Short mmCIF file of C-alpha atoms in Angstrom, two decimals:
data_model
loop_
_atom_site.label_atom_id
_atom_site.label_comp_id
_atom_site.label_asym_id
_atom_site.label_seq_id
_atom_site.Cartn_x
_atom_site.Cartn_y
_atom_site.Cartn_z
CA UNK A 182 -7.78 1.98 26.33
CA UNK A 183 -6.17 -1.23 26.99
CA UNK A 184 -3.15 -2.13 24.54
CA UNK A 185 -4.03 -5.87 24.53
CA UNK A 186 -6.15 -6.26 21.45
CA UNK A 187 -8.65 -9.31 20.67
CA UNK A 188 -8.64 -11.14 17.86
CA UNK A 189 -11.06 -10.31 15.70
CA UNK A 190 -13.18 -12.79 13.73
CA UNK A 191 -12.10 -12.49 10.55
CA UNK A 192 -13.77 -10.98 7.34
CA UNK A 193 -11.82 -11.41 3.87
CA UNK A 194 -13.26 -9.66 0.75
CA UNK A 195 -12.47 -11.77 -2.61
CA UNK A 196 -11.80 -9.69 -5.40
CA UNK A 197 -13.38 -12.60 -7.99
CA UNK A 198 -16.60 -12.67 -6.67
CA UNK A 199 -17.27 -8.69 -5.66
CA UNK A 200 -17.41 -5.46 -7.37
CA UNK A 201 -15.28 -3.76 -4.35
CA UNK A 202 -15.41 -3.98 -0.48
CA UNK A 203 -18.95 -4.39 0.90
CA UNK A 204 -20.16 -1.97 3.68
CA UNK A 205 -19.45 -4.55 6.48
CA UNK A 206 -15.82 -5.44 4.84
CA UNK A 207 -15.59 -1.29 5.17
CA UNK A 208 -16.67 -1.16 8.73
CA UNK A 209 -13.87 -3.90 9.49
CA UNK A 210 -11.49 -2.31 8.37
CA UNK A 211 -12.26 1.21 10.47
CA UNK A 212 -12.59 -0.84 13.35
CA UNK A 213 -9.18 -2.98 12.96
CA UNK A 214 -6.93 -0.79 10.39
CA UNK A 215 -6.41 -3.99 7.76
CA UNK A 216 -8.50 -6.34 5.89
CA UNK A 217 -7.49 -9.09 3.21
CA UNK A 218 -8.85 -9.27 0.08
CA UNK A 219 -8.32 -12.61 -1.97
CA UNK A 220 -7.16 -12.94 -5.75
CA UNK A 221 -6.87 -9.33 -6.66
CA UNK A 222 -4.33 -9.95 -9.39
CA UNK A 223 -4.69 -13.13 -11.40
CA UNK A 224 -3.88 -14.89 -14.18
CA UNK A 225 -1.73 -13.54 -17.08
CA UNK A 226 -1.58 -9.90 -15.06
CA UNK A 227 -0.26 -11.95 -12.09
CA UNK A 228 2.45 -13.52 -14.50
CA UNK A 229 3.35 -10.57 -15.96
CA UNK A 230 3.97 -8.56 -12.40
CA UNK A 231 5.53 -11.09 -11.19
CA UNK A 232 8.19 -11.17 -13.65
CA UNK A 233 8.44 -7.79 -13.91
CA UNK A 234 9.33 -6.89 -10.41
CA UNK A 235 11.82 -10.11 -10.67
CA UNK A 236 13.86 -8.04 -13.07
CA UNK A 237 13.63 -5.34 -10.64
CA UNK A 238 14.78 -7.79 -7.89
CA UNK A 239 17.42 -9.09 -10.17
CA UNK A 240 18.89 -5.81 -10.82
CA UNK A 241 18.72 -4.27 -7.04
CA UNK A 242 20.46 -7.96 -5.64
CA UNK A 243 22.86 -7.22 -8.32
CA UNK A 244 23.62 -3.74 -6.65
CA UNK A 245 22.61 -0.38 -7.27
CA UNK A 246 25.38 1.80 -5.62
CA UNK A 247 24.51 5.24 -5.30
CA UNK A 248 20.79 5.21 -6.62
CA UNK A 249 18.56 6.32 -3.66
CA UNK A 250 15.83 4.39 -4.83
CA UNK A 251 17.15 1.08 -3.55
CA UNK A 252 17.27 0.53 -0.18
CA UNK A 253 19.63 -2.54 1.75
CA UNK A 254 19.76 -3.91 5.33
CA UNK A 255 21.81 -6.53 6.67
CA UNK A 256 20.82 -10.58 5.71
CA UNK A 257 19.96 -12.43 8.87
CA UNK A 258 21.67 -15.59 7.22
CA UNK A 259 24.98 -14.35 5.74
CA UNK A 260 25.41 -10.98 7.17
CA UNK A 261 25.76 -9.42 3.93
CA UNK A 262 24.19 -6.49 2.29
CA UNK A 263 20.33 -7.42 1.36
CA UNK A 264 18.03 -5.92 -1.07
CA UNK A 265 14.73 -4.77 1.20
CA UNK A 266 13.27 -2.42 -0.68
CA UNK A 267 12.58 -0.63 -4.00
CA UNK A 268 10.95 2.60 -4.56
CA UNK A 269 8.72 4.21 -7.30
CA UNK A 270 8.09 1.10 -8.79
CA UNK A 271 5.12 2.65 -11.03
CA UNK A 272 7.98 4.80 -12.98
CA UNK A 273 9.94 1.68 -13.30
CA UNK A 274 7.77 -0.54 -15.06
CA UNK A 275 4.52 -0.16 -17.19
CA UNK A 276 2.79 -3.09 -15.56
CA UNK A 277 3.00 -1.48 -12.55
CA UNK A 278 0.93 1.78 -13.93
CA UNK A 279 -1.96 -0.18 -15.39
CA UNK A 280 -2.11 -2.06 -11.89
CA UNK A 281 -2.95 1.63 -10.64
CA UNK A 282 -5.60 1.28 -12.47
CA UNK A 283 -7.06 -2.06 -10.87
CA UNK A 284 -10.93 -1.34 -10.58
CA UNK A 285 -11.48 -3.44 -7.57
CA UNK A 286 -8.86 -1.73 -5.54
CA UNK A 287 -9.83 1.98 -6.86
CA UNK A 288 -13.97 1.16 -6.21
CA UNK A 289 -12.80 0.34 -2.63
CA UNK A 290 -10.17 3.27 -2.50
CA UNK A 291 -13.03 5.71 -2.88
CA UNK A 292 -15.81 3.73 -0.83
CA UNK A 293 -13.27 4.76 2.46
CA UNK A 294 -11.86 7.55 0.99
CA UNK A 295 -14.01 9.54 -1.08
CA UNK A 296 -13.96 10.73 -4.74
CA UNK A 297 -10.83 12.93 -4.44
CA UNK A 298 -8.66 10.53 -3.50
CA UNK A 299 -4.63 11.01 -4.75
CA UNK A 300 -2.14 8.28 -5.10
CA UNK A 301 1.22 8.85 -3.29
CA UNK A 302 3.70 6.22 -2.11
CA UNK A 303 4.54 3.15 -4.46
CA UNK A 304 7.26 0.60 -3.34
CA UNK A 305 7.81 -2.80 -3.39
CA UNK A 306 8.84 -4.47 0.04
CA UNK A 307 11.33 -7.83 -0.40
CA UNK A 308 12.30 -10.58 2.28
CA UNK A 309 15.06 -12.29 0.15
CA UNK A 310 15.22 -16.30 0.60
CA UNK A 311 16.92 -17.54 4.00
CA UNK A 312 17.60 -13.47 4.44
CA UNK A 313 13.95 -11.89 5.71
CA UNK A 314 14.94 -9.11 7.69
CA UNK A 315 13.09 -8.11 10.45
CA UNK A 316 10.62 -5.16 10.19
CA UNK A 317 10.08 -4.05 13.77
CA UNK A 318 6.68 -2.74 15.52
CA UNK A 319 5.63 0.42 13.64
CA UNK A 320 3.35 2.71 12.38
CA UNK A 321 3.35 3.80 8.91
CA UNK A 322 3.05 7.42 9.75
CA UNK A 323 0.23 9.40 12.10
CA UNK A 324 -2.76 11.32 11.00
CA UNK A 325 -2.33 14.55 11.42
CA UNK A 326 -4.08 15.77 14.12
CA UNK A 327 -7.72 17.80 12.88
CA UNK A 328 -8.16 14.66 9.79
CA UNK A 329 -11.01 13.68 9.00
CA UNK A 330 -11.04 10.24 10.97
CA UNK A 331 -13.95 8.48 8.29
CA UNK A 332 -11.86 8.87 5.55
CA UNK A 333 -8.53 6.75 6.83
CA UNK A 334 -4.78 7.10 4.89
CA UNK A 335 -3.91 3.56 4.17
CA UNK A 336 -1.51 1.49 1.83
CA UNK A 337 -2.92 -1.20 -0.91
CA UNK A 338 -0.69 -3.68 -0.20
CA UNK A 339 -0.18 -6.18 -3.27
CA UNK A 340 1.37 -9.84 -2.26
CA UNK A 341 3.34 -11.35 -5.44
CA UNK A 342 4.48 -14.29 -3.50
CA UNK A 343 2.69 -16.40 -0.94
CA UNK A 344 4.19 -15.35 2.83
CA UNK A 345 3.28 -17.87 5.32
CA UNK A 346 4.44 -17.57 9.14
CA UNK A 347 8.34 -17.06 8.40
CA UNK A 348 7.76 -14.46 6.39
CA UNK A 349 3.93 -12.71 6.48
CA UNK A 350 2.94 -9.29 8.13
CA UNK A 351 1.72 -9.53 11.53
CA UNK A 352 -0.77 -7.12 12.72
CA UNK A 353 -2.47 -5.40 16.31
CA UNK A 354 -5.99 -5.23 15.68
CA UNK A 355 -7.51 -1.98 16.50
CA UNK A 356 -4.12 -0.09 17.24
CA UNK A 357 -5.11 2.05 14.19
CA UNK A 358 -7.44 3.52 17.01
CA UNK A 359 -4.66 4.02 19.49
CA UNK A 360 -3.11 6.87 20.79
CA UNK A 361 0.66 8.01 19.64
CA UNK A 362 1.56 7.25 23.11
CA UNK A 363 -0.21 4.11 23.44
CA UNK A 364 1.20 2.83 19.78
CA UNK A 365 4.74 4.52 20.63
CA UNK A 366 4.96 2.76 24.61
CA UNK A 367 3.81 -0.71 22.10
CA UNK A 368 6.30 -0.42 19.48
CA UNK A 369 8.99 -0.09 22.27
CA UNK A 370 8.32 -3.51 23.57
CA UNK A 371 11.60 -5.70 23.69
CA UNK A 372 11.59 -8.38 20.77
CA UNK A 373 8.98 -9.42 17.85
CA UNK A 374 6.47 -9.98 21.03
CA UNK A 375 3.59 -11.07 18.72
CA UNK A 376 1.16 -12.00 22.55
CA UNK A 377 -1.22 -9.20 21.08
CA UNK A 378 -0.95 -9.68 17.22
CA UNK A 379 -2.04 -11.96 14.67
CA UNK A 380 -0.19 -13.42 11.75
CA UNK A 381 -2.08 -12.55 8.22
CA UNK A 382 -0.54 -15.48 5.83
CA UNK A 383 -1.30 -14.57 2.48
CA UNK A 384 -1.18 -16.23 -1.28
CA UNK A 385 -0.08 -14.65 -4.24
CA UNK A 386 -2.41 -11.86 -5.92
CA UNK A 387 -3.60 -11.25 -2.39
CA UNK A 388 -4.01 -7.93 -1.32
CA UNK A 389 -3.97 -6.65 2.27
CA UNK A 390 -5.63 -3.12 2.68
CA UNK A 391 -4.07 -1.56 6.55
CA UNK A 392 -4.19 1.78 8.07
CA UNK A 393 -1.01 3.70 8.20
CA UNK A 394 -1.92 3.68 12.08
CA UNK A 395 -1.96 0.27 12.59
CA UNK A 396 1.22 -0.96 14.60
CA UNK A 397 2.08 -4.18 12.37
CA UNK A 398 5.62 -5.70 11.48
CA UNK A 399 7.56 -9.19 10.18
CA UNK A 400 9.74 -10.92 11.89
CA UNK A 401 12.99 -11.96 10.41
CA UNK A 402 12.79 -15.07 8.43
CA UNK A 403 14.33 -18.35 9.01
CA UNK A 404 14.12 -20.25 5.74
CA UNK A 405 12.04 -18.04 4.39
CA UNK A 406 11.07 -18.24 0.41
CA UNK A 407 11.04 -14.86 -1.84
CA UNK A 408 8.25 -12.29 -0.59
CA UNK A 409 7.39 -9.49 -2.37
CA UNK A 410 4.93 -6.88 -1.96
CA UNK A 411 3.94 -4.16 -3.69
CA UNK A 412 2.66 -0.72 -1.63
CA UNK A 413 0.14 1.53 -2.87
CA UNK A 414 -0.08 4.19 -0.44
CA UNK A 415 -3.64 6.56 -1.07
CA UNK A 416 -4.65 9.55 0.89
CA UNK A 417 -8.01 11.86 1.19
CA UNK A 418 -7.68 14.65 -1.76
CA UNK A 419 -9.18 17.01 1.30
CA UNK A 420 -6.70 15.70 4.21
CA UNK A 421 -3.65 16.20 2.06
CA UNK A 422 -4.55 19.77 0.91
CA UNK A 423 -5.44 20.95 4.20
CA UNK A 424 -2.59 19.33 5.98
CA UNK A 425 0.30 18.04 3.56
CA UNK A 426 2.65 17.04 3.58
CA UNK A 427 2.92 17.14 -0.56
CA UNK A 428 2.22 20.64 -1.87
CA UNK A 429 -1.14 21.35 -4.06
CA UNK A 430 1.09 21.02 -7.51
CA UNK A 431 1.80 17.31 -6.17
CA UNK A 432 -1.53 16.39 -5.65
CA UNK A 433 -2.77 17.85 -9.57
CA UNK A 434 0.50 15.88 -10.89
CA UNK A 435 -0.30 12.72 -9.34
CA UNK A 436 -4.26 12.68 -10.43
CA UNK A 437 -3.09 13.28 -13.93
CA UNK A 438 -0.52 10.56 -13.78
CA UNK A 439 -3.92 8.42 -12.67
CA UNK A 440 -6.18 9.13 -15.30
CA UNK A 441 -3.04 8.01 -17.43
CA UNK A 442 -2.78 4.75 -15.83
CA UNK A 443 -6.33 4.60 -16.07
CA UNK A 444 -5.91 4.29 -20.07
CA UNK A 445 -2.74 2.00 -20.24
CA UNK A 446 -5.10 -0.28 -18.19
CA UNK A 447 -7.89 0.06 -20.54
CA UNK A 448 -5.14 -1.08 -23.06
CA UNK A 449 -4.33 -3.99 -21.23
CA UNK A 450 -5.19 -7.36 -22.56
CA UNK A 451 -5.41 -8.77 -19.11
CA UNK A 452 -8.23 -5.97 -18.23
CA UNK A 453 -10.82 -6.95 -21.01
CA UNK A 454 -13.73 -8.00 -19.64
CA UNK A 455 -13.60 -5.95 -16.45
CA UNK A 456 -15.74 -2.77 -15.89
CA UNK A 457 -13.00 0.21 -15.83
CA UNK A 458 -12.98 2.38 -13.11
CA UNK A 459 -14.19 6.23 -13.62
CA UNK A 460 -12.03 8.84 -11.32
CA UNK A 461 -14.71 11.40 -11.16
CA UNK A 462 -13.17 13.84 -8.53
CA UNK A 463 -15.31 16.88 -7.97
CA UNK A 464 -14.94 20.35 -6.41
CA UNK A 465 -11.40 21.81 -6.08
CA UNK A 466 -10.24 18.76 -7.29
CA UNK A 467 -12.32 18.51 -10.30
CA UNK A 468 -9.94 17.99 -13.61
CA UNK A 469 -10.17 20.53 -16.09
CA UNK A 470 -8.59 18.95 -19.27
CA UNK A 471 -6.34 15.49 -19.21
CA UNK A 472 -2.33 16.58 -19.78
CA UNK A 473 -0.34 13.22 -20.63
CA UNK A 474 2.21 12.80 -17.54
CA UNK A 475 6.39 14.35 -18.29
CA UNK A 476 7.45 10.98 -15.62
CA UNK A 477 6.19 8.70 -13.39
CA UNK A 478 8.59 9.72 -10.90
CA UNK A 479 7.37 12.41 -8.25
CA UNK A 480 10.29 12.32 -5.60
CA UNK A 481 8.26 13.26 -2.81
CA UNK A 482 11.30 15.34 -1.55
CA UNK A 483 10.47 17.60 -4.31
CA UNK A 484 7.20 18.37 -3.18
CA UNK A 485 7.35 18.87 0.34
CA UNK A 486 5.66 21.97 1.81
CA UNK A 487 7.73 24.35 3.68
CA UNK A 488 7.10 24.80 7.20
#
C-alpha cells in the first residue's frame, strides 16, 4: 500500500443539527481515522470549560515541580520550560466530568464502538502563545494485533480555542489503515514534511474524533495564540478485556465513574433541554448496582496487567 495518501473530500458532522454521527460520517471515519464535528460544546458550557481549564493552565505555567501530572517541553520562542500537557483533567475539575457525559459524543462513541464501551485517557494538550511546540509524526498507540478492526480505539478530541495553520493538528488520511512498518518508516521522515497530510483548522467547541492509528502531528508554532484541547481517549469494553492493557477491576471502576458523570451532567444547567444519554452495557459488562466513585483519578500505572 502506497504511503502517499489522497485527500479526501471532506465530511464534517455538526453537533447542533444531529443526534450523533450519521452512518456515512461513520464510514469516513473507518476509512480515514478522523472526522470533525462542529459546535460540540457551546454556549455557557463552552464558557465555563474554558475557564476552567484556564485555571488549570494558570496553575501548571505557574509550575508544578514534582507532580507527575504536568508535563513541560522546551518553548520554541524563549527556550524556557513550557507547559504542554496536563493529565486527568476529569479528577481535576467537575466541568470536565459532566462533559463525559456529552450525549452527542457518547451516541457516536457507541455507534463505532459498541455498547460496552469504557473511558480511559483524559488530558488536555496546550501550545502556549509564541511557544507551540512541535508534536512530531506519531501514532497514538497500535491495536493490538487479533482486535476487532470494526470497533476502532480512538480519542474525542475537544478544541477550547480556535487552532488555525500555526497551531492545528495535521493529519495522513487513511494511515489508520497502515501497517506498523509502513506508519513507523512515515513517522521517521526528516522534518514536519506535511506533502502527504492535511491541515484540520478548527474553532472553538469543535471536536475532532481520530484513530489512535492515524499518523497525525503539529508543527511548532510561530506566533501562535493559546490552543487547548481536551482528549477523551475510549476503547471497545471487549478489546480491552481480551487484550489490556488496564486490568478487569479498571474497566468496572471507570464505567462506574461514567454513570456518575452521567448524573452531574443531568445536573447541569447547561444540559437542560438535551436528551441524556443511557449507558446500557450488556453481557459481562452489564452493571449490577451503581456504587458512587472513591476519585476520579485512575493512574493507569495502577492498573496495568502483568505480563
Amino acid at each position: 500500500m502506497s504511503m502517499e495518501a489522497k485527500d479526501p473530500e471532506m465530511l464534517i458532522a455538526d453537533a447542533a443539527v444531529q443526534e450523533s454521527i450519521t452512518e456515512e460520517q461513520q464510514q469516513f471515519f473507518l476509512d480515514n481515522g478522523f472526522l470533525v464535528i462542529r459546535n460540540v460544546l457551546r454556549g455557557a458550557e463552552l464558557e465555563l470549560i474554558q475557564a476552567e481549564m484556564m485555571k488549570l493552565v494558570d496553575q501548571g505555567a505557574a509550575g508544578m515541580a514534582g507532580d507527575p501530572d504536568y508535563s513541560y517541553g522546551t518553548g520554541v520562542k524563549s527556550g524556557g520550560r513550557i507547559l504542554k500537557r496536563i493529565e486527568y483533567v476529569i479528577d481535576k475539575s467537575d466541568p470536565m466530568k459532566a462533559l463525559l457525559g456529552q450525549p452527542f459524543i457518547l451516541r457516536s462513541v457507541e455507534k463505532l464502538q459498541g455498547r460496552n464501551f469504557i473511558p480511559t485517557w483524559d488530558s488536555m494538550v496546550l501550545k502556549m502563545p509564541d511557544e507551540g511546540i512541535i508534536v512530531p509524526w506519531h501514532r497514538d498507540a497500535e491495536v493490538p494485533e487479533g482486535a476487532d478492526p470494526a470497533k476502532p480505539i480512538f480519542n474525542v478530541d475537544f478544541y477550547l480555542d480556535d487552532a488555525d495553520l500555526r497551531s492545528c493538528l495535521w493529519v495522513i488520511p487513511g494511515s489508520n489503515r497502515w501497517s506498523q512498518e509502513q506508519a513507523a518508516l512515515r513517522c521517521k521522515r526528516e522534518g514536519f514534511d506535511t506533502s502527504d497530510a492535511i491541515p484540520v483548522p478548527m474553532r472553538a467547541g469543535d471536536v475532532i474524533l481520530h484513530d489512535i492509528t492515524v499518523v497525525h502531528g503539529s508543527p511548532s508554532g510561530d506566533g501562535n495564540a493559546l490552543r487547548r484541547t481536551v482528549y477523551y481517549e475510549f476503547r471497545p469494553g471487549d478489546t480491552e478485556a481480551e487484550f489490556g492493557p488496564h486490568t478487569l477491576e479498571y474497566l468496572s471502576l471507570k464505567q462506574h465513574m461514567l454513570v456518575d458523570c452521567l448524573e452531574r451532567r443531568k445536573a447541569a444547567g447547561y444540559a437542560k433541554g438535551e436528551t441524556a444519554f443511557e449507558y446500557r452495557p450488556h453481557g459481562a459488562f452489564r452493571l449490577h448496582g451503581v456504587r458512587k466513585p472513591p476519585t476520579y483519578r485512575y493512574a493507569h500505572a495502577d492498573y496495568w496487567r502483568q505480563g
